[in-house]
């Protein structure tokens, strides 16, 4: 396997689903197992207030009835009202939202089957404590800088994959206080902090408490002596740019394949 994707819990050929792209509420495939909603209407940006209210009403009526949908990716930006409605989906296991001004995550507690939650660009979100009550296996929060209590994630002991990041493209790192808050994530296999930095540098040693961790991604330089201790003493950690990147020579080790490959090639 290409080392770039080795043990990656957030992108690998095994985790690629065939999503049905939905642009209108009356799409006949809207109740498919995996759907991606990239717009509420083809004409949303030019529609008048009356038309937008009509379209919103149609979506609000149909969403709770999507009983076959298990995975949903929403890329059009939604407000709190729509988040509340999407949390009525009875069989949802994966919820991925790109862009929202929602501030209350309590509605997600209604999703009794949810295992994967990905939140990106939640620009007004401050409190993530509700999701600490959910037995998630995968959690990704990205580009959500107003969140005040990232340490609450340390209570989600069911996590296998955790990705906490800032804005990759700005670029702007998410600054986390410490890794100590995550020492109880004993099932964690992949920790992605590629666009994040840790204020308490000594807390990197907490990685040794994550006994099942096999992949760690981070782009900032970890103190040399701490990195050495982790690499020499962690029994399972073997992938990610933390292990594959040569800090001294500023390149990937010669025996590591980090070439970007086309999606079609990865599927073979």
XYZ file of C-alpha atoms in Angstrom, residues 29 32 36 39 53 57 64 69 85 95 101 106 136 153 160 173 204 206-207 221 235 241 251:
23
model
C -32.438 8.753 -5.690
C -30.303 6.019 -1.319
C -24.212 13.913 -1.076
C -27.190 22.329 -3.099
C -38.907 29.461 1.738
C -40.268 23.730 3.289
C -37.203 12.814 8.180
C -30.022 6.809 4.118
C -33.959 18.229 10.735
C -22.836 12.492 9.052
C -23.365 28.415 11.458
C -27.478 18.429 21.043
C -18.375 7.444 17.888
C -13.214 14.562 23.040
C -10.701 4.629 16.405
C -3.147 25.846 12.681
C 3.445 14.656 23.073
C 0.993 11.116 26.006
C 1.069 9.250 22.702
C 8.220 19.786 14.457
C 4.942 -0.711 20.228
C 4.242 11.611 8.551
C 12.146 14.793 3.277
